[in-house]
Amino acid sequence: MRLAKKDILDMESLSVGEIQYILDTAETLKEISTRPIKKVPTLRGKTVIHFFYEPSTRTKTSFEIAAKRLSADTVSISASTSSIVKGETLVDTAKNLEAMNPDAIIIRHRAAGAPHILARLSRASVINAGDGMHAHPTQALLDMMTVREKRGRLAGLRIAIIGDVAHSRVARSNIVGFIKMGAKVVLAGPATMMPIGVETLGARVTYHVQEAIKDADVVMVLRIQKERQQAFVFPSEREYAQCYGLTQEKLAGAKENVLIMHPGPINRGIEISPEVAEGPYSVILEQVANGVAIRMALLFLLLGGPR
Amino acid sequence: MRLAKKDILDMESLSVGEIQYILDTAETLKEISTRPIKKVPTLRGKTVIHFFYEPSTRTKTSFEIAAKRLSADTVSISASTSSIVKGETLVDTAKNLEAMNPDAIIIRHRAAGAPHILARLSRASVINAGDGMHAHPTQALLDMMTVREKRGRLAGLRIAIIGDVAHSRVARSNIVGFIKMGAKVVLAGPATMMPIGVETLGARVTYHVQEAIKDADVVMVLRIQKERQQAFVFPSEREYAQCYGLTQEKLAGAKENVLIMHPGPINRGIEISPEVAEGPYSVILEQVANGVAIRMALLFLLLGGPR
Amino acid sequence: MRLAKKDILDMESLSVGEIQYILDTAETLKEISTRPIKKVPTLRGKTVIHFFYEPSTRTKTSFEIAAKRLSADTVSISASTSSIVKGETLVDTAKNLEAMNPDAIIIRHRAAGAPHILARLSRASVINAGDGMHAHPTQALLDMMTVREKRGRLAGLRIAIIGDVAHSRVARSNIVGFIKMGAKVVLAGPATMMPIGVETLGARVTYHVQEAIKDADVVMVLRIQKERQQAFVFPSEREYAQCYGLTQEKLAGAKENVLIMHPGPINRGIEISPEVAEGPYSVILEQVANGVAIRMALLFLLLGGPR
C-alpha cells in the first residue's frame, strides 16, 4: 500500500498514522540488508535521481544503497559537476529533470524550501534529504525508528536535544516529529544557538545541559556545524566542550539505559566525548543502519505500487 | 537492426536515411519512459562509459537514464576526479578505457575532434556528447525529433537560429542536420557571433532577428555561452537582450504556431524572455524528454544486436 | 570456493597458494569481458562501495566494471563530495559505512595503512586500491597475471623495475609479490629514489639502468609521480629521461621478447619513450585488461559464496 502523499518534505506534513506506517515498514524492510542477497525486485524499472547540492557521505550513500537494494535505477547529480556551475536556476533544473520522467528525486540543498519548489514542479516523488536550516525528515524518521526499536514506544519518553539547535535542520525535524508522537522534548544549548520562539513547537528550553539531561530517556547531541556558521557563536571550541559537550559526568542525571544519539559526522571531543560516543548507551551506528531501512521504506511507500 | 556505422560523431557523417531511422527508432522507444516499469533488457551486459570532461547536468543525466532504461551497465568518469589531473593525454586515457572492453563510450570534451580521436582508437562505439565548438549531434537529433513530432515533417520548414552561432556546437549540428533533411535555415545574431563562411553550410545569414523570424516554423534560441567566451563579444547583457533576446514582440512576424526551442540551460531574460520560454509555443521541455529517447535509440542501434 | 581471508591489503599477507588461486581465477573470469553479454549473476545483491580519496581513472573504472560484470550493486564515494570536507575522521567514516552492511569496500587513500584500519573496523571485505606510498596489491596481481600469461610462469624470471621506487606503492607490491613467487627482482633508479633498506625485501639494487635490464625477462617502468613528490628529487625531467628513461637503445641488453610494463598513466618521453611504450614488446594495455579480470577474481573469491 502506498502513502497517500507524493512527497516527503518535512515532519509537519506527516500525520501520526503515516509516521507509524513508515516506521513499521522500515522495520520490516530492515531485514533485507542482512540477507546474503540484499536485494528485492520491488522497484525494478523505477528511476531515482539523487541531487545533492551539498557534500554528503552518509545520507547520499544511504539513499543510494536503499534505492539499489530495491532494484531501482539510480542517477546521481552533484552540484560541482552539473549545470549549476553554468548558473541554471533550481526551477529550470527541476523542470528539466522532470522531463526525463524520474519516479523520485532525492534532493539536498543549502536553501530552505528548495525541495518544496521541486515538489510543486514535478510529478516525481520528492524526498527532502536536508534543506538549509529547515528540515531533514529522513533523519528524524530514522532517529524515531531507533528510539522505538530500543524502547518499544515514543509516547511519554523524554528527549533531550543538546547543542546548536538554531542551525540544525536535524533538531527542527526531530522536535516536530517526537512531539507529534507524544514524546517530551527539552532543548539545551547556549542562548546564541537557541532559535527565538522554538517553544511554540512545543519544546521546553533550558540553558543548562544537566537540567535537560535529568531523567532523559534519550540524549541527542547535535553537531557543531562549523561550515554553516557565519561567525562562531561561542567563544571557543574548548569553552563549548566544557559547557555543552556531552561527557560521562554530565550524563549522571539521566535515566539508566539512556540512549545517546548523534546525527553525525561527529566532532569528537567537542560536542561529545569519545567515551560517550562509543559508550554502551550509544546507538549512533544503529541510527546509520536504520537510515537505510527508513529510506527503503519511503521509496517503497512512495513508488512501490499503483497509486 | 543495427546502424552500419560504429560511432555517432557529427551530423555530417549521418545520411538522410540514417537520420530518419534514428528518429523513427527514438519515437518507438520514447514510450518506454512512460511505463510504470521503465526498463527493457535489450542492453543487459553491455558496458557504457560516460566520460564528461565538461560540466553537464541534462546531457549526462539523459545519457545515463537512457543507458539504464535499456539495462546497460554504466560507469561514469568526470575530469575532476580522474587521471586527467595527473596529466594523462586523451590518447592514453582512450587506449586504457578500450582495454577494459566497453561497448560504448559517451564523451564530452572541450577540444573539438576529441571524440573522433577516441573513435579511431577504440573498437567501442563512441557517441559525441559535445566537443568544443564543433558538434553536438545528439542535441541536433533530439531537436529534429521534436520538430518532426510537432509538424509531421522536416522538409520545407523554415528554421530560424538566433544568437551566438559562432560559439555554438548546437547551432552547427542543427544547421547541418536540418539542411540535410530539406529544411531552410536562417541565422541571426550580432556580426561578432556569426562564423565567417557559415553560408557554405547552406544557411542564410542576417543580422536582424525580425528578418530571420519572419515566416519561421521554428525559432531556436541559442544560449549565451558565457563560460566559452574569451571576452564578451557584445557590449552588455542588457544590450544583447534588447537587440537579440527573443521576446513576444519580436515573435510577431513568425508563423502562427511557431515552435520555440532552446538547448538549455536558459539565461532567462537575456537570450529569451520568461514569457516566451514558458509560453504556449515553447517545446523546450519536450526537447529534454526527446533527448532520453534519442540517446536510447542511438545506444540501441549501435549496440543492440549482432553487427 | 572463497579465499580464507576477509581482506586484500598487501602482498605480504597473501600466500603463494593464494596468489596462484587468484591468478587462476582471474584467467577463468577474463573471458566474461569478451562476451557479447559481459555479465554473470554471481554477486547479485551484494553491495560494493568504492571509496576513492585520491583521483583515479583506470583503477576506479576497472573496479567498477569488475563489480558490475559480476552483477554487484556499486556505490561510489569521492572525497571531494563527501563528509571528508566536514572533517570526519577515517575511523568514523568507516564505522558509518559499515553500519550500512556493505559486502566490500574498495579504498584508495593517501595515508599508508588506511585500508588496514578500515579492515579492522569492518565486517565487510576491504580491498586496498592504493594507500600512500605503501601498497597497491591489485596492481601487483594484475602485473603478475600479465607476466604469467605471456611467459607461462613467474619462478626464475628476472624482473627489472626502473625509476622512482621510493615513492611507488606499485613497486613495493610488485617486489614483494614477484619475489614470493620465485622471480628475481632488480631495481634501478637514482639514489634519491631508492628507499633505504629495500634490499631486505630480497631485491637487488643498482644505479645503472643497463645493468638492471641486462638479461631481464620483464622491464617494469615506474611513473614519475610528480604529484607525490615534495621537491623534485632529480635536477630536471630532461636529465631524468636521459639517464633513466627507457629507450630502444637502453633495451638492447635485455632478453629477446622482453616484456615492457608500466602501471600508467604514462609520462610519455620522460620515464619511457613513445617507441617503447607502443612497441611490439609492450604489454601495457594487457595490464589494463587483466586489471578488470583480477578485480573480478578478488570480488568473486571474497564475496562469492558461503564463507
PDB file of N, CA, C and O in Angstrom, chain A residues 226-247:
ATOM      1  N   LYS A 226      30.250  23.801  11.894  1.00  0.00           N
ATOM      2  CA  LYS A 226      31.220  24.864  11.577  1.00  0.00           C
ATOM      3  C   LYS A 226      30.968  25.429  10.183  1.00  0.00           C
ATOM      4  O   LYS A 226      31.079  26.626   9.957  1.00  0.00           O
ATOM      5  N   GLU A 227      30.635  24.545   9.226  1.00  0.00           N
ATOM      6  CA  GLU A 227      30.527  25.006   7.848  1.00  0.00           C
ATOM      7  C   GLU A 227      29.270  25.840   7.612  1.00  0.00           C
ATOM      8  O   GLU A 227      29.108  26.456   6.570  1.00  0.00           O
ATOM      9  N   ARG A 228      28.344  25.858   8.590  1.00  0.00           N
ATOM     10  CA  ARG A 228      27.098  26.574   8.368  1.00  0.00           C
ATOM     11  C   ARG A 228      27.032  27.879   9.167  1.00  0.00           C
ATOM     12  O   ARG A 228      26.043  28.600   9.104  1.00  0.00           O
ATOM     13  N   GLN A 229      28.069  28.167   9.944  1.00  0.00           N
ATOM     14  CA  GLN A 229      28.019  29.343  10.805  1.00  0.00           C
ATOM     15  C   GLN A 229      28.790  30.519  10.237  1.00  0.00           C
ATOM     16  O   GLN A 229      29.963  30.388   9.905  1.00  0.00           O
ATOM     17  N   GLN A 230      28.115  31.617  10.145  1.00  0.00           N
ATOM     18  CA  GLN A 230      28.762  32.832   9.637  1.00  0.00           C
ATOM     19  C   GLN A 230      29.966  33.136  10.523  1.00  0.00           C
ATOM     20  O   GLN A 230      31.101  33.060  10.106  1.00  0.00           O
ATOM     21  N   ALA A 231      29.674  33.478  11.738  1.00  0.00           N
ATOM     22  CA  ALA A 231      30.723  33.698  12.722  1.00  0.00           C
ATOM     23  C   ALA A 231      30.480  32.695  13.840  1.00  0.00           C
ATOM     24  O   ALA A 231      29.342  32.318  14.097  1.00  0.00           O
ATOM     25  N   PHE A 232      31.514  32.261  14.457  1.00  0.00           N
ATOM     26  CA  PHE A 232      31.357  31.292  15.529  1.00  0.00           C
ATOM     27  C   PHE A 232      30.517  31.916  16.644  1.00  0.00           C
ATOM     28  O   PHE A 232      30.803  33.021  17.084  1.00  0.00           O
ATOM     29  N   VAL A 233      29.464  31.247  17.054  1.00  0.00           N
ATOM     30  CA  VAL A 233      28.554  31.861  18.004  1.00  0.00           C
ATOM     31  C   VAL A 233      28.891  31.525  19.457  1.00  0.00           C
ATOM     32  O   VAL A 233      28.084  31.745  20.346  1.00  0.00           O
ATOM     33  N   PHE A 234      30.084  30.991  19.676  1.00  0.00           N
ATOM     34  CA  PHE A 234      30.556  30.853  21.050  1.00  0.00           C
ATOM     35  C   PHE A 234      32.058  31.108  21.038  1.00  0.00           C
ATOM     36  O   PHE A 234      32.714  30.972  19.994  1.00  0.00           O
ATOM     37  N   PRO A 235      32.614  31.497  22.198  1.00  0.00           N
ATOM     38  CA  PRO A 235      33.993  31.997  22.239  1.00  0.00           C
ATOM     39  C   PRO A 235      35.024  31.032  21.665  1.00  0.00           C
ATOM     40  O   PRO A 235      35.855  31.411  20.871  1.00  0.00           O
ATOM     41  N   SER A 236      34.967  29.742  22.020  1.00  0.00           N
ATOM     42  CA  SER A 236      35.972  28.817  21.532  1.00  0.00           C
ATOM     43  C   SER A 236      35.411  27.402  21.611  1.00  0.00           C
ATOM     44  O   SER A 236      34.477  27.126  22.350  1.00  0.00           O
ATOM     45  N   GLU A 237      35.990  26.526  20.830  1.00  0.00           N
ATOM     46  CA  GLU A 237      35.565  25.130  20.860  1.00  0.00           C
ATOM     47  C   GLU A 237      35.768  24.537  22.249  1.00  0.00           C
ATOM     48  O   GLU A 237      34.964  23.741  22.721  1.00  0.00           O
ATOM     49  N   ARG A 238      36.863  24.965  22.860  1.00  0.00           N
ATOM     50  CA  ARG A 238      37.190  24.408  24.169  1.00  0.00           C
ATOM     51  C   ARG A 238      36.136  24.794  25.203  1.00  0.00           C
ATOM     52  O   ARG A 238      35.686  23.979  25.997  1.00  0.00           O
ATOM     53  N   GLU A 239      35.745  26.056  25.142  1.00  0.00           N
ATOM     54  CA  GLU A 239      34.714  26.514  26.074  1.00  0.00           C
ATOM     55  C   GLU A 239      33.385  25.808  25.801  1.00  0.00           C
ATOM     56  O   GLU A 239      32.653  25.426  26.706  1.00  0.00           O
ATOM     57  N   TYR A 240      33.078  25.626  24.518  1.00  0.00           N
ATOM     58  CA  TYR A 240      31.840  24.929  24.166  1.00  0.00           C
ATOM     59  C   TYR A 240      31.853  23.511  24.742  1.00  0.00           C
ATOM     60  O   TYR A 240      30.872  23.060  25.351  1.00  0.00           O
ATOM     61  N   ALA A 241      32.986  22.831  24.526  1.00  0.00           N
ATOM     62  CA  ALA A 241      33.097  21.457  25.001  1.00  0.00           C
ATOM     63  C   ALA A 241      32.870  21.391  26.508  1.00  0.00           C
ATOM     64  O   ALA A 241      32.191  20.496  27.025  1.00  0.00           O
ATOM     65  N   GLN A 242      33.425  22.385  27.220  1.00  0.00           N
ATOM     66  CA  GLN A 242      33.314  22.389  28.669  1.00  0.00           C
ATOM     67  C   GLN A 242      31.868  22.602  29.136  1.00  0.00           C
ATOM     68  O   GLN A 242      31.394  21.903  30.026  1.00  0.00           O
ATOM     69  N   CYS A 243      31.186  23.542  28.508  1.00  0.00           N
ATOM     70  CA  CYS A 243      29.835  23.875  28.955  1.00  0.00           C
ATOM     71  C   CYS A 243      28.779  22.918  28.406  1.00  0.00           C
ATOM     72  O   CYS A 243      27.819  22.577  29.075  1.00  0.00           O
ATOM     73  N   TYR A 244      28.940  22.532  27.121  1.00  0.00           N
ATOM     74  CA  TYR A 244      27.844  21.812  26.461  1.00  0.00           C
ATOM     75  C   TYR A 244      28.232  20.439  25.920  1.00  0.00           C
ATOM     76  O   TYR A 244      27.376  19.653  25.553  1.00  0.00           O
ATOM     77  N   GLY A 245      29.514  20.158  25.840  1.00  0.00           N
ATOM     78  CA  GLY A 245      29.935  18.862  25.318  1.00  0.00           C
ATOM     79  C   GLY A 245      29.440  17.745  26.229  1.00  0.00           C
ATOM     80  O   GLY A 245      29.530  17.844  27.455  1.00  0.00           O
ATOM     81  N   LEU A 246      28.911  16.681  25.639  1.00  0.00           N
ATOM     82  CA  LEU A 246      28.356  15.604  26.453  1.00  0.00           C
ATOM     83  C   LEU A 246      29.472  14.689  26.939  1.00  0.00           C
ATOM     84  O   LEU A 246      30.159  14.038  26.155  1.00  0.00           O
ATOM     85  N   THR A 247      29.635  14.657  28.256  1.00  0.00           N
ATOM     86  CA  THR A 247      30.647  13.804  28.871  1.00  0.00           C
ATOM     87  C   THR A 247      29.954  12.834  29.814  1.00  0.00           C
ATOM     88  O   THR A 247      28.763  12.972  30.112  1.00  0.00           O
TER      89      THR A 247
END
